[in-house]
PDB file of C-alpha atoms in Angstrom:
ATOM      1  CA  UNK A   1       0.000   0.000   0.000  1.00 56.00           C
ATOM      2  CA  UNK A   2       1.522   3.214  -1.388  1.00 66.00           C
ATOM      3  CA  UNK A   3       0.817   5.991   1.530  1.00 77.00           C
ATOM      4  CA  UNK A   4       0.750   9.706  -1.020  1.00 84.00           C
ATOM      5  CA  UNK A   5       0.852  13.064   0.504  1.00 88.00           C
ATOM      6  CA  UNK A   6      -1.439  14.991  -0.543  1.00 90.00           C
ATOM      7  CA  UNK A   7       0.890  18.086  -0.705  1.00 91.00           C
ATOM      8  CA  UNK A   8       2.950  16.630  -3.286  1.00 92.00           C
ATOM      9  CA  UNK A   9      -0.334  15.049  -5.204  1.00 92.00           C
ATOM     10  CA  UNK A  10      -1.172  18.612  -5.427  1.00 91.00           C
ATOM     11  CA  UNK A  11       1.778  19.872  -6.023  1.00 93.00           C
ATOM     12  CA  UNK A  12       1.760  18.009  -9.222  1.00 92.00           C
ATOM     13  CA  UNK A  13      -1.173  19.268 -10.521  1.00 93.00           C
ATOM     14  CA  UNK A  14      -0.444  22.489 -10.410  1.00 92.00           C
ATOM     15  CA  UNK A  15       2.904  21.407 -12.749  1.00 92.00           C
ATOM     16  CA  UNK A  16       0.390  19.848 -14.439  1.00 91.00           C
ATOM     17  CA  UNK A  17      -1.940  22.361 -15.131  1.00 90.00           C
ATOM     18  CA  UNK A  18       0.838  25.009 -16.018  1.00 89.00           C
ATOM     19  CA  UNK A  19       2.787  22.802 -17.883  1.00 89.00           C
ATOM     20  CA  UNK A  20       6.056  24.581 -16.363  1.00 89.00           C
ATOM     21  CA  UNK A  21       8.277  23.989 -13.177  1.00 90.00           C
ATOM     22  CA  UNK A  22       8.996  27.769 -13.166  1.00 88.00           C
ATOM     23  CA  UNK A  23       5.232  29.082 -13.376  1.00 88.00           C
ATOM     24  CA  UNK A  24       3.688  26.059 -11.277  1.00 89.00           C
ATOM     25  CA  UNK A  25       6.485  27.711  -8.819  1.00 89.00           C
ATOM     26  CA  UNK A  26       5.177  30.543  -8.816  1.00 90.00           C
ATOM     27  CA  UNK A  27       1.773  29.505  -8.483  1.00 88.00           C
ATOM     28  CA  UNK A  28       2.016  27.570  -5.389  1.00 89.00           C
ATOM     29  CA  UNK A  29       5.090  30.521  -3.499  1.00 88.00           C
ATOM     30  CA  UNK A  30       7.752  28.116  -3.711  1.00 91.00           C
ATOM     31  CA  UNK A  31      10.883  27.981  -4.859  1.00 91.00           C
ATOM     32  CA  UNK A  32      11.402  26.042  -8.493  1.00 90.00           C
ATOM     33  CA  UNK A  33      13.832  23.782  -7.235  1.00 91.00           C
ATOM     34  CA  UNK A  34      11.800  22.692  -4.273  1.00 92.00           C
ATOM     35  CA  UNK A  35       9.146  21.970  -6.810  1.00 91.00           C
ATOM     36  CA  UNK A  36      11.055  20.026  -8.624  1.00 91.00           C
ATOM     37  CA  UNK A  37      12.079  18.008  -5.594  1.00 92.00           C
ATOM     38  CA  UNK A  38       9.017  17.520  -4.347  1.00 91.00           C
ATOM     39  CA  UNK A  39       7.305  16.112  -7.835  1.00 92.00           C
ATOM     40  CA  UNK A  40      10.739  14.116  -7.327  1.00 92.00           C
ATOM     41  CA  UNK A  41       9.289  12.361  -4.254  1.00 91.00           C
ATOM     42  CA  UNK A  42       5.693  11.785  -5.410  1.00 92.00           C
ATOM     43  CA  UNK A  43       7.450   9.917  -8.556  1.00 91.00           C
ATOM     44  CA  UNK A  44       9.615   7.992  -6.092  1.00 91.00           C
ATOM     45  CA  UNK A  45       6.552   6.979  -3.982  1.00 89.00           C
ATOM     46  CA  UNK A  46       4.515   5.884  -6.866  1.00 91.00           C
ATOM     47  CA  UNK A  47       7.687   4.477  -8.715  1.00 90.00           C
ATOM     48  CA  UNK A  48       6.824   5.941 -12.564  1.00 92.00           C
ATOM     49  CA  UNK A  49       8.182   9.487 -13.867  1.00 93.00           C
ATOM     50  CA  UNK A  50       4.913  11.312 -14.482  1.00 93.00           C
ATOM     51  CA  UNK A  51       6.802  14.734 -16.190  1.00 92.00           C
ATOM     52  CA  UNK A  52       9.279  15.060 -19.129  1.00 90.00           C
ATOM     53  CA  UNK A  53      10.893  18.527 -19.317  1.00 84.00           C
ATOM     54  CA  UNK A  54      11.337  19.604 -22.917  1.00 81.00           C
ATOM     55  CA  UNK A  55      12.238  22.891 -24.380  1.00 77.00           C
ATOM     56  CA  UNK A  56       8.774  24.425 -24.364  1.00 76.00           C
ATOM     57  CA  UNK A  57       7.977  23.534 -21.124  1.00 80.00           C
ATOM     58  CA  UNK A  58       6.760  20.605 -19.123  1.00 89.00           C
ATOM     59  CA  UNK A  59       4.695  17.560 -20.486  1.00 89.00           C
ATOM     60  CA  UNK A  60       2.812  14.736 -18.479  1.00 92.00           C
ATOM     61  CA  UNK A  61       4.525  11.011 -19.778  1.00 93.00           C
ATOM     62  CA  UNK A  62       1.894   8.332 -19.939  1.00 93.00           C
ATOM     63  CA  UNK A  63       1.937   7.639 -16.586  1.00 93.00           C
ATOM     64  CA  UNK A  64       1.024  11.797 -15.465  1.00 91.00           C
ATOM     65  CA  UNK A  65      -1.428  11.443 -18.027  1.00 93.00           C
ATOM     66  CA  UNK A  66      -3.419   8.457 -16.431  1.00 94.00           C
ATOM     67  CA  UNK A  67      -2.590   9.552 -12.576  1.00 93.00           C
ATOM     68  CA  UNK A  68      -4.225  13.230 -13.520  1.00 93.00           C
ATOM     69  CA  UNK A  69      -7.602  12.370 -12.977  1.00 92.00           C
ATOM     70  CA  UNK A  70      -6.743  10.348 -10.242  1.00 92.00           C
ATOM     71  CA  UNK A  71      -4.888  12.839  -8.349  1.00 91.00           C
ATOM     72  CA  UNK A  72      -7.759  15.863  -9.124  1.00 90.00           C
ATOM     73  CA  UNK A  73     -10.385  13.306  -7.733  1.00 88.00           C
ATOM     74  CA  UNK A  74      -7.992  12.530  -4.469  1.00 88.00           C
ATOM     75  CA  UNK A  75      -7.959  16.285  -3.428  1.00 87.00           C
ATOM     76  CA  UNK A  76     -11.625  16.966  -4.026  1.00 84.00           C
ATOM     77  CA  UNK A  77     -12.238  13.957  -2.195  1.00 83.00           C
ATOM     78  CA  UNK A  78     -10.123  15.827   0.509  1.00 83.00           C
ATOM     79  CA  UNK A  79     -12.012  18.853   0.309  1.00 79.00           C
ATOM     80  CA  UNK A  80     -15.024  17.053   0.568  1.00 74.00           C
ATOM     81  CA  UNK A  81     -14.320  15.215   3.839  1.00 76.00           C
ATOM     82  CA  UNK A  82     -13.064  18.073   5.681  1.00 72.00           C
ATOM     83  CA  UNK A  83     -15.890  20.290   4.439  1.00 68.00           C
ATOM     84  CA  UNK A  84     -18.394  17.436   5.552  1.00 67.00           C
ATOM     85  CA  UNK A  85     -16.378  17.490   8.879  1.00 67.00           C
ATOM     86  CA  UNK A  86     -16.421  20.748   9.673  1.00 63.00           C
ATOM     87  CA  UNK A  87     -20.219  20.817   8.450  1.00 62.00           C
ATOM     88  CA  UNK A  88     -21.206  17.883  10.987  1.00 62.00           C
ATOM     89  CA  UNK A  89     -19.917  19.989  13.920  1.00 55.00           C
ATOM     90  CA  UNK A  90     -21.626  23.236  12.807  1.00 61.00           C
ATOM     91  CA  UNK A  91     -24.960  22.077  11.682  1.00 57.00           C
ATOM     92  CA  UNK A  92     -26.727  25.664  12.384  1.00 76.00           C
ATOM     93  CA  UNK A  93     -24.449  27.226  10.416  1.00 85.00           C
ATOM     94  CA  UNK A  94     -24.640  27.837   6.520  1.00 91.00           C
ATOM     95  CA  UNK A  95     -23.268  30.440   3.416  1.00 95.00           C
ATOM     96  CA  UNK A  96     -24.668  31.385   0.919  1.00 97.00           C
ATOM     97  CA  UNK A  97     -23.264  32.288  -2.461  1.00 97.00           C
ATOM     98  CA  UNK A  98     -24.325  34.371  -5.167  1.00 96.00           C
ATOM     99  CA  UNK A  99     -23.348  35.963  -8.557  1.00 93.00           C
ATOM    100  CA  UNK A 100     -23.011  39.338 -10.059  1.00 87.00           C
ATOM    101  CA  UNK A 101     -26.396  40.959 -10.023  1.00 87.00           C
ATOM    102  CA  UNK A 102     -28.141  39.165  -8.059  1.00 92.00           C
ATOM    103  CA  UNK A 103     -29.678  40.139  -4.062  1.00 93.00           C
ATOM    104  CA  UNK A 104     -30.269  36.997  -1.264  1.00 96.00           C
ATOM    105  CA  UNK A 105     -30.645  39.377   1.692  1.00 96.00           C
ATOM    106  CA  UNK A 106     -34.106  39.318   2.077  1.00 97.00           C
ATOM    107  CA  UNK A 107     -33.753  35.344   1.832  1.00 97.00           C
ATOM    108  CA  UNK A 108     -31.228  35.590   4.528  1.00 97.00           C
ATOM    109  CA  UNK A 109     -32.879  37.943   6.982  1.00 96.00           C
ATOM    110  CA  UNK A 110     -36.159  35.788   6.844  1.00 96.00           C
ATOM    111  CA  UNK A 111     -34.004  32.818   8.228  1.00 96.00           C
ATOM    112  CA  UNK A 112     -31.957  34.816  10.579  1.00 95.00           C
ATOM    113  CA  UNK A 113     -35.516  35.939  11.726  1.00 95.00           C
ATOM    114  CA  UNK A 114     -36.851  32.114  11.608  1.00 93.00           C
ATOM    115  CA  UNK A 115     -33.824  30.574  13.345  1.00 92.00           C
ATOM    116  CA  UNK A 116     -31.894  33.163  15.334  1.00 92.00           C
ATOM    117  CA  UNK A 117     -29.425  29.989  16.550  1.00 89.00           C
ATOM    118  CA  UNK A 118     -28.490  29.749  12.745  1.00 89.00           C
ATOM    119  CA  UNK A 119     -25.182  31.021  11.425  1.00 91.00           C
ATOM    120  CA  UNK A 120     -25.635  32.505   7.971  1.00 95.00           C
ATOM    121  CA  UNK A 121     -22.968  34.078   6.042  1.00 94.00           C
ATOM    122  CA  UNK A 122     -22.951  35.137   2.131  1.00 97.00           C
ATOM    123  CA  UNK A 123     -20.404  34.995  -0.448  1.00 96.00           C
ATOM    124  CA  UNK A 124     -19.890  37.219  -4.002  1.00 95.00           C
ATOM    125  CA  UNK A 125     -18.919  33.819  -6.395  1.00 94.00           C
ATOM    126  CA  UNK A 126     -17.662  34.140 -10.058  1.00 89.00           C
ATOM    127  CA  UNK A 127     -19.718  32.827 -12.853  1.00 87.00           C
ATOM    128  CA  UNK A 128     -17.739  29.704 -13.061  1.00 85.00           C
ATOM    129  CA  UNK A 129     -17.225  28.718  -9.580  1.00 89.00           C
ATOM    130  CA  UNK A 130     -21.031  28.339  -8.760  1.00 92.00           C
ATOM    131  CA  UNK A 131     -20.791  24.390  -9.350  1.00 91.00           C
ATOM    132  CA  UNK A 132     -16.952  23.903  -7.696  1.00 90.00           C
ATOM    133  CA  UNK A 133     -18.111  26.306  -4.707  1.00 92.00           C
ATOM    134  CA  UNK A 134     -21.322  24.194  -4.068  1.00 92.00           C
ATOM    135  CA  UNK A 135     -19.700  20.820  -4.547  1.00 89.00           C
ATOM    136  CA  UNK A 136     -16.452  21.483  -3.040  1.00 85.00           C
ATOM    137  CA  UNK A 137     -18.818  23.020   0.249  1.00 87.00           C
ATOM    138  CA  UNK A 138     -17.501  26.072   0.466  1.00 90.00           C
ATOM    139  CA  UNK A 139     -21.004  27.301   0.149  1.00 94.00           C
ATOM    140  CA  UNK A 140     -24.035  25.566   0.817  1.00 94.00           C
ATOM    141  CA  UNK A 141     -26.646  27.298  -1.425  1.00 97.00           C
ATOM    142  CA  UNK A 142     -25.919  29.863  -4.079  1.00 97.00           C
ATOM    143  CA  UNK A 143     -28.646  32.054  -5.970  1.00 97.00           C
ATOM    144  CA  UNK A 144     -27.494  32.665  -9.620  1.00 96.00           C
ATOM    145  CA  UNK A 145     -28.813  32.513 -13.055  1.00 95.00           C
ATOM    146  CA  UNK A 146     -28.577  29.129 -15.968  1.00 94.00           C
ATOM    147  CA  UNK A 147     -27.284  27.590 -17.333  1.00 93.00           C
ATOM    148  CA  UNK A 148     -24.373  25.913 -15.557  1.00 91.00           C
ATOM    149  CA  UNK A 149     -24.044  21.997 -14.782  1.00 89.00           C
ATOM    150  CA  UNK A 150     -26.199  20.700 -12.575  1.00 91.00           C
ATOM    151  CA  UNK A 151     -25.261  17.158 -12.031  1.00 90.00           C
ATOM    152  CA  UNK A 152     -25.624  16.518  -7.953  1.00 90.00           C
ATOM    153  CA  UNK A 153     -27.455  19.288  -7.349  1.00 94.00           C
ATOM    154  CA  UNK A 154     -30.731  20.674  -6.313  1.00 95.00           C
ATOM    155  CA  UNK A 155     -31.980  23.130  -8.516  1.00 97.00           C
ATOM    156  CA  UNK A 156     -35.400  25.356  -8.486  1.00 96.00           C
ATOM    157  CA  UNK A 157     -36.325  28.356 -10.206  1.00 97.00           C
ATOM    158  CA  UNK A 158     -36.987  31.551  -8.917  1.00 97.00           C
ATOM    159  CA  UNK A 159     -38.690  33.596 -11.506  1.00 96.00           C
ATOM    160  CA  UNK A 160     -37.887  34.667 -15.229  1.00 95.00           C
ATOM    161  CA  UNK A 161     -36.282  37.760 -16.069  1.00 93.00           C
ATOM    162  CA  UNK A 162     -36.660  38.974 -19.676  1.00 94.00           C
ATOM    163  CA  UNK A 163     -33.014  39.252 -21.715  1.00 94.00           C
ATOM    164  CA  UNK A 164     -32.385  42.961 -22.912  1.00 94.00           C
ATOM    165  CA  UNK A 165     -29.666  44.117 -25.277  1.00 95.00           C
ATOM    166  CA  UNK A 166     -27.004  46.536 -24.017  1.00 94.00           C
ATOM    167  CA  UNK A 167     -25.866  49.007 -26.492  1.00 93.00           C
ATOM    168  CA  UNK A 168     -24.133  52.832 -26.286  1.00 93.00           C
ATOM    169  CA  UNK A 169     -26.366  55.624 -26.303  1.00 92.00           C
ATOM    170  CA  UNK A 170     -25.551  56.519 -29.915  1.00 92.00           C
ATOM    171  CA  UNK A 171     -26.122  53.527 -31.562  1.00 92.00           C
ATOM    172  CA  UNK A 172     -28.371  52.511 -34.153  1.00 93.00           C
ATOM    173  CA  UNK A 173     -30.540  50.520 -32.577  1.00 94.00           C
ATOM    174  CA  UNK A 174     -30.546  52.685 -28.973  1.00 92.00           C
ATOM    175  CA  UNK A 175     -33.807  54.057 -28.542  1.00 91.00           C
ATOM    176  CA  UNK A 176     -35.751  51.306 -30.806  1.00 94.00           C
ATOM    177  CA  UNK A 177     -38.821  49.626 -28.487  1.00 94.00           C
ATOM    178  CA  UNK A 178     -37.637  46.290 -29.585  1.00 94.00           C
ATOM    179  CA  UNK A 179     -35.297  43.990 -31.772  1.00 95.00           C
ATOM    180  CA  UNK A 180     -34.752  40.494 -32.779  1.00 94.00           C
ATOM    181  CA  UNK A 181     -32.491  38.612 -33.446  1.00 92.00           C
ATOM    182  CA  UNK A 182     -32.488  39.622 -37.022  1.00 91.00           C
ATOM    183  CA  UNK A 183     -31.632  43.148 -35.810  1.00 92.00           C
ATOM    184  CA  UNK A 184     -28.191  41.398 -34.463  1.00 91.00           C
ATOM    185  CA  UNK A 185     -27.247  39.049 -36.755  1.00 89.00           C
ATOM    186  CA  UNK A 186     -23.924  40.650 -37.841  1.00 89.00           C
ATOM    187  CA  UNK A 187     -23.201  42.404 -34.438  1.00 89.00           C
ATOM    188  CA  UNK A 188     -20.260  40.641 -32.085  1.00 90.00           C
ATOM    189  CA  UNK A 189     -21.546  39.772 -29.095  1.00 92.00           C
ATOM    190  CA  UNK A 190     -18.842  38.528 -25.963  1.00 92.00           C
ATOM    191  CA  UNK A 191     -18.146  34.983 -24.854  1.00 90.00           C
ATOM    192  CA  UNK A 192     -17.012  34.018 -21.332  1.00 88.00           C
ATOM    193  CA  UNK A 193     -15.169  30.805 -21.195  1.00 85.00           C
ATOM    194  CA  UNK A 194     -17.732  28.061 -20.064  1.00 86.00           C
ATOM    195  CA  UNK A 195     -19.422  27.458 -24.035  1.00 88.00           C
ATOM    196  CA  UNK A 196     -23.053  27.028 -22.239  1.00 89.00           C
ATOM    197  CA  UNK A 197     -23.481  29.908 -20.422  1.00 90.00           C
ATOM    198  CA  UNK A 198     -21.561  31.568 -23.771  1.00 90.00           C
ATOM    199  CA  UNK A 199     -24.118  29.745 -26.121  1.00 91.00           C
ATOM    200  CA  UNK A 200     -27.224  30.813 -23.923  1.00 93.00           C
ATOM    201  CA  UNK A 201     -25.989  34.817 -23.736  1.00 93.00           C
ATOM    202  CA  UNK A 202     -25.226  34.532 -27.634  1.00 92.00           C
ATOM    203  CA  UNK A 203     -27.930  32.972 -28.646  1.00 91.00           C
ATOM    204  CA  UNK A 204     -26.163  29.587 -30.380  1.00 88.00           C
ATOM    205  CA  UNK A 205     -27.192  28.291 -32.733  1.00 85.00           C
ATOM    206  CA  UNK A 206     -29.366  31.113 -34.358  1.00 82.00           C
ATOM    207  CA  UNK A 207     -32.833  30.032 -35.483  1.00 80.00           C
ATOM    208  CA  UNK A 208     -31.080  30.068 -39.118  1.00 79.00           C
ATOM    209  CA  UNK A 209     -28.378  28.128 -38.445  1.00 79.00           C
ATOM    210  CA  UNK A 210     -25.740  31.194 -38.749  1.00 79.00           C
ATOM    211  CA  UNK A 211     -23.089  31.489 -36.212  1.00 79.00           C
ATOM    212  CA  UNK A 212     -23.023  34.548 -34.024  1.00 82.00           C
ATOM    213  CA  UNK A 213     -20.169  36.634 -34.260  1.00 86.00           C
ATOM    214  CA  UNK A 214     -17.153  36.455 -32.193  1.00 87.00           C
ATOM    215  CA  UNK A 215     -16.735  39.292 -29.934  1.00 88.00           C
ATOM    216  CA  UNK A 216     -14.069  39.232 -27.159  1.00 90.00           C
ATOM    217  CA  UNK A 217     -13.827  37.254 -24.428  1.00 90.00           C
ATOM    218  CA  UNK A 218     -15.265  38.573 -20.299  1.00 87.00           C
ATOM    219  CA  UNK A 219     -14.900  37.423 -17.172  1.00 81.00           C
ATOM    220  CA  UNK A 220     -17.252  39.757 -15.548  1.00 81.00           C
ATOM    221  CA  UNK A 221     -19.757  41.929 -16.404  1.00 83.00           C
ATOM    222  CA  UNK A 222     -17.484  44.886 -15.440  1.00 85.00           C
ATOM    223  CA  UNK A 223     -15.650  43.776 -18.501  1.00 87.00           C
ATOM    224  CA  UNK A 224     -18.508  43.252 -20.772  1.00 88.00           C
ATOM    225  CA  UNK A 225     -20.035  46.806 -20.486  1.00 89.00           C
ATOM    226  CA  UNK A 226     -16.869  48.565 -20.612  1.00 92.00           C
ATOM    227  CA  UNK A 227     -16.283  46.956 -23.824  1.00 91.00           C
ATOM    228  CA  UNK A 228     -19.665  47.667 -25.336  1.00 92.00           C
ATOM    229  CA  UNK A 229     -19.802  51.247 -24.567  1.00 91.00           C
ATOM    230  CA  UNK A 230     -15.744  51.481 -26.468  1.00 91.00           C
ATOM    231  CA  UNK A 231     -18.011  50.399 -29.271  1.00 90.00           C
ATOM    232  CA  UNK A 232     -16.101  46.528 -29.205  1.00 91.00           C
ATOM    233  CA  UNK A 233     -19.396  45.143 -29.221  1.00 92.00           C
ATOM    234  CA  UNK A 234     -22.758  44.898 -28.154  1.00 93.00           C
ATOM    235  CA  UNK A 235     -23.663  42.364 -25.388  1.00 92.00           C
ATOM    236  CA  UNK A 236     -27.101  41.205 -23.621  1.00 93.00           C
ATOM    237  CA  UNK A 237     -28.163  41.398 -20.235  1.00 92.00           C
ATOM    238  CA  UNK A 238     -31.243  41.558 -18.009  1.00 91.00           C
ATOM    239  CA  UNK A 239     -34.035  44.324 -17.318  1.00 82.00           C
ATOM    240  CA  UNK A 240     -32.476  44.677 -13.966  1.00 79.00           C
ATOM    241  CA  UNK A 241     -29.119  45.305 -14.572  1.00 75.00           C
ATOM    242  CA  UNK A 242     -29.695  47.375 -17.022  1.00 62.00           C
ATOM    243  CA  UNK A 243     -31.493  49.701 -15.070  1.00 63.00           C
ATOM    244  CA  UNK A 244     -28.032  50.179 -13.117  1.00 67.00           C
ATOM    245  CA  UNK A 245     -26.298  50.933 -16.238  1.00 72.00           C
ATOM    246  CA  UNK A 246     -23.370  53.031 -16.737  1.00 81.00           C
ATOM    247  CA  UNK A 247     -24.820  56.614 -17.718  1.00 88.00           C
ATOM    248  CA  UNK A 248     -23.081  56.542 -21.587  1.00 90.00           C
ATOM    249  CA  UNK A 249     -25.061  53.006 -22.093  1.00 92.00           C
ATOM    250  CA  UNK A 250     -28.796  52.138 -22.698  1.00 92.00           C
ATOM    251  CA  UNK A 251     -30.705  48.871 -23.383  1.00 93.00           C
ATOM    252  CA  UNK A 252     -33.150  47.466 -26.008  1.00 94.00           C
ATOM    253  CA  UNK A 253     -35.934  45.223 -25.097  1.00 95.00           C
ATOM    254  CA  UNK A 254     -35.307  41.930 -27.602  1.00 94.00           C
ATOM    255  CA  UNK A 255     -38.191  40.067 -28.966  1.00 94.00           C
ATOM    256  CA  UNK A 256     -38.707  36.158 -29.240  1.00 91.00           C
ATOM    257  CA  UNK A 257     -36.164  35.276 -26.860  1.00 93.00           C
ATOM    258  CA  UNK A 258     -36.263  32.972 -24.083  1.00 93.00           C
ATOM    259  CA  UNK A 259     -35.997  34.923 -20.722  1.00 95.00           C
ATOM    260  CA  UNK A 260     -33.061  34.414 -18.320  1.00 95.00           C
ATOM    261  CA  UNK A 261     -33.885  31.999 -15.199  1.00 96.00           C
ATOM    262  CA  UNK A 262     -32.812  32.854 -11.953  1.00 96.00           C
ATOM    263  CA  UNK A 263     -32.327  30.020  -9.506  1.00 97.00           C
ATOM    264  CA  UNK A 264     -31.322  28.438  -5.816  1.00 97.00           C
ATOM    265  CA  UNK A 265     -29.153  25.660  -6.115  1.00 97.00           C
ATOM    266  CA  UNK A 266     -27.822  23.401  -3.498  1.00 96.00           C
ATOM    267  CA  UNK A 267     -26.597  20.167  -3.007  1.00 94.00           C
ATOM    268  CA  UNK A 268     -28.609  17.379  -4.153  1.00 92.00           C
ATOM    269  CA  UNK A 269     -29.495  15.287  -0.658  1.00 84.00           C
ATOM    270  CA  UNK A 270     -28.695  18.196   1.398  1.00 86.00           C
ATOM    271  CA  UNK A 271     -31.309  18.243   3.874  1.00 81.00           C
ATOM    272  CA  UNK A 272     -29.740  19.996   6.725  1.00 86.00           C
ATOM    273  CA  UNK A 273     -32.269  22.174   8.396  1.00 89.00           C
ATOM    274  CA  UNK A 274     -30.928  25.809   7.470  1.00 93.00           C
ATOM    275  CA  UNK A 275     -30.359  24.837   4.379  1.00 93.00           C
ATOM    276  CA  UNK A 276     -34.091  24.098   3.642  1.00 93.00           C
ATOM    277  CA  UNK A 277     -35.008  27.217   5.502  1.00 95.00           C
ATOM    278  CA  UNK A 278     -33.337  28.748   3.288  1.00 96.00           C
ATOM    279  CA  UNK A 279     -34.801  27.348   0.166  1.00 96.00           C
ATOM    280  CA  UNK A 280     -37.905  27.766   1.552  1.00 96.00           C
ATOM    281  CA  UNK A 281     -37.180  31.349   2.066  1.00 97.00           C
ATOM    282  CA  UNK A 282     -35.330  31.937  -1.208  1.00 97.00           C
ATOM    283  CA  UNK A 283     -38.647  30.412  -2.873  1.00 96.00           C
ATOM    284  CA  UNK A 284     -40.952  33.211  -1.157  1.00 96.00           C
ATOM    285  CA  UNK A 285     -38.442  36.353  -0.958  1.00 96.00           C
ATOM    286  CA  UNK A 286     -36.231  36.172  -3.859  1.00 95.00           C
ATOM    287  CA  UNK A 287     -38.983  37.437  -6.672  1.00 91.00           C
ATOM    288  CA  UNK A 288     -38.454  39.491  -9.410  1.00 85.00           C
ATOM    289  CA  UNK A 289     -37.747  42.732  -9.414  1.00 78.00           C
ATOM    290  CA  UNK A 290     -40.148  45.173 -11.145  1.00 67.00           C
ATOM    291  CA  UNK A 291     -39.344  46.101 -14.478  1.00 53.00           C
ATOM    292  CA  UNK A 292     -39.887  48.747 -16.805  1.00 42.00           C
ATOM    293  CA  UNK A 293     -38.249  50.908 -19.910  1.00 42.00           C
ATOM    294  CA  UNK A 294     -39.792  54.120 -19.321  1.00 41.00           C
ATOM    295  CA  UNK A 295     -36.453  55.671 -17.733  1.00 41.00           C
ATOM    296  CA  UNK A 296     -34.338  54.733 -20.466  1.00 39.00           C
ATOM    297  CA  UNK A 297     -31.944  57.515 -21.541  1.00 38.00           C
TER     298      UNK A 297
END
C-alpha cells in the first residue's frame, strides 16, 4: 500500500496544469527547485516518472497522463471530507453564495428571523465557480442565473427575467422599443469561457443556423459593459441590470427570446435544516424585481 501526501499530489497538478516547473512555482510561493524536488518524491513513492521537461515547457509522460484524474479526484475527495467534517460539527451554520447581479438578503434575513441559533454568512462567487463552490462546500446554497451543470445538485427556479440588449447611447438601434435577433445578426456579441453559459448569452445556434459573431472574451460583467460602450461590441443582459447601467449606455428590449432563469441551487441530498429554511425562504423572498423601460436615456 503506497501511503501519497497529498501536498505533493497537489503539487503536481499544479505542474500539471501550467505545464512549467517555473510558473507552477510561482503559483504555489515556492521555490522552483523545491518543486522540482518535491514532484521528485511523489514519482519515487509511486515508482513511474509522471513529467518530461522539454524545451517548451513541461509535459505529463503516460503515466502523469493516467494519474491526472486520479490525483484531481484525491484532493476533491479531501475537500469534501473536511468540508463534511467541519459541516457535521456546525450544523446551524450555513453560506450562501451568489453571482453578479443578483440580491439573497431578504432570503437571509427571513431565516436569521426564523432561526436566530443559525449562522448565515454570504459569499460574491464568479460565474464559473457556482458548481466547484457548491460541490467542493464552500457554500451551501448559491442564488445565480442558468445555465451551468447541474449534475448533484438541487436546482429550483426563482422567476424569469426577460433578456435585454445593451448598447451605447448613440447607436443605431438605442432608442428602438424592440429587436430580434435579425436586428443582431452581424453584431459581435462577448463569450465568457464556459461554451453554455456563452451559447445561452449569444444565442447559439441562431434560429437560421448562422453562427453569431465572435466578440471578445469577459470574465465579468465589469468587462462586458466597458467593452460595449468602447463600441467593441454589443452584449445582452437583463431588465435589472440594465437599469443600473453606466450613464453613456442604454438597453433594447429583444423580442422572441427565451428569458433568463434565476435560480437556488444546493446540493442534491442536502437536507440539513438551514439549508431548507433557506430554500424555503429563497422560494418566497427572492422574486423578481419590477421592471420597466420608461427611464431609459
Amino acid at each position: 500500500m503506497t501511503d501519497l501526501d497529498l501536498r505533493l499530489v497537489r503539487y503536481f497538478t499544479v505542474v500539471a496544469e501550467h505545464r512549467h516547473f517555473g510558473r507552477a512555482a510561482t503559483a504555489l510561493h515556492i521555490t522552483q527547485p523545491s518543486l522540482s524536488r518535491q514532484v521528485q518524491r511523489l514519482e519515487r513513492q509511486l515508482g513511474v516518472r509522471l513529467l518530461d521537461r522539454t524545451p517548451q515547457g513541461t509535459r505529463l509522460t503516460e503515466a502523469g497522463e493516467t494519474f491526472l484524474p486520479h490525483a484531481d479526484a484525491l484532493l476533491r475527495a479531501a475537500t469534501q471530507a473536511a468540508a463534511h467534517t467541519r459541516a457535521a460539527a456546525r450544523p446551524n451554520r450555513m453560506t450562501v453564495g451568489f453571482t453578479s447581479g443578483l440580491i439573497v438578503t431578504p432570503a437571509v434575513r427571513a431565516v436569521r428571523h426564523r432561526h436566530p441559533d443559525a449562522d448565515v454568512q454570504t459569499t460574491h462567487l464568479n460565474w464559473d465557480d457556482v458548481c466547484p463552490a457548491l460541490l467542493d462546500h464552500r457554500v451551501d446554497a448559491v442564488v445565480t442565473r442558468l445555465p451551468f451543470p447541474t449534475e448533484g445538485l438541487h436546482v429550483t427556479v426563482l422567476y424569469d427575467e426577460p433578456r435585454v440588449l445593451v448598447v451605447p447611447l448613440d447607436h443605431r438601434l438605442a432608442g428602438k422599443d424592440s429587436v430580434t435577433l435579425d436586428d443582431i445578426a452581424d453584431e459581435p456579441l462577448p463569450r465568457t469561457a464556459d461554451p453554455v453559459r456563452s451559447a445561452f448569452w449569444r444565442f447559439e445556434p441562431r434560429p437560421d443556423g448562422r453562427p453569431a459573431p465572435d466578440g471578445p472574451l469577459i470574465g465579468a460583467i465589469e468587462d462586458k459593459l466597458e467593452l460595449v460602450a468602447a463600441g467593441e461590441t454589443l452584449a445582452v443582459s437583463v431588465v435589472s441590470v440594465g437599469r443600473a447601467l453606466r450613464h453613456d449606455l442604454t438597453t433594447v428590449p429583444l423580442d422572441g427570446v427565451e428569458p433568463s432563469h434565476v435560480v437556488v441551487a444546493t446540493r442534491a441530498g442536502d437536507r440539513g435544516r438551514v439549508v431548507a429554511a433557506f430554500r424555503k425562504a429563497a422560494r418566497e423572498h427572492l422574486t423578481a424585481p419590477a421592471s420597466s423601460y420608461e427611464d431609459r436615456d
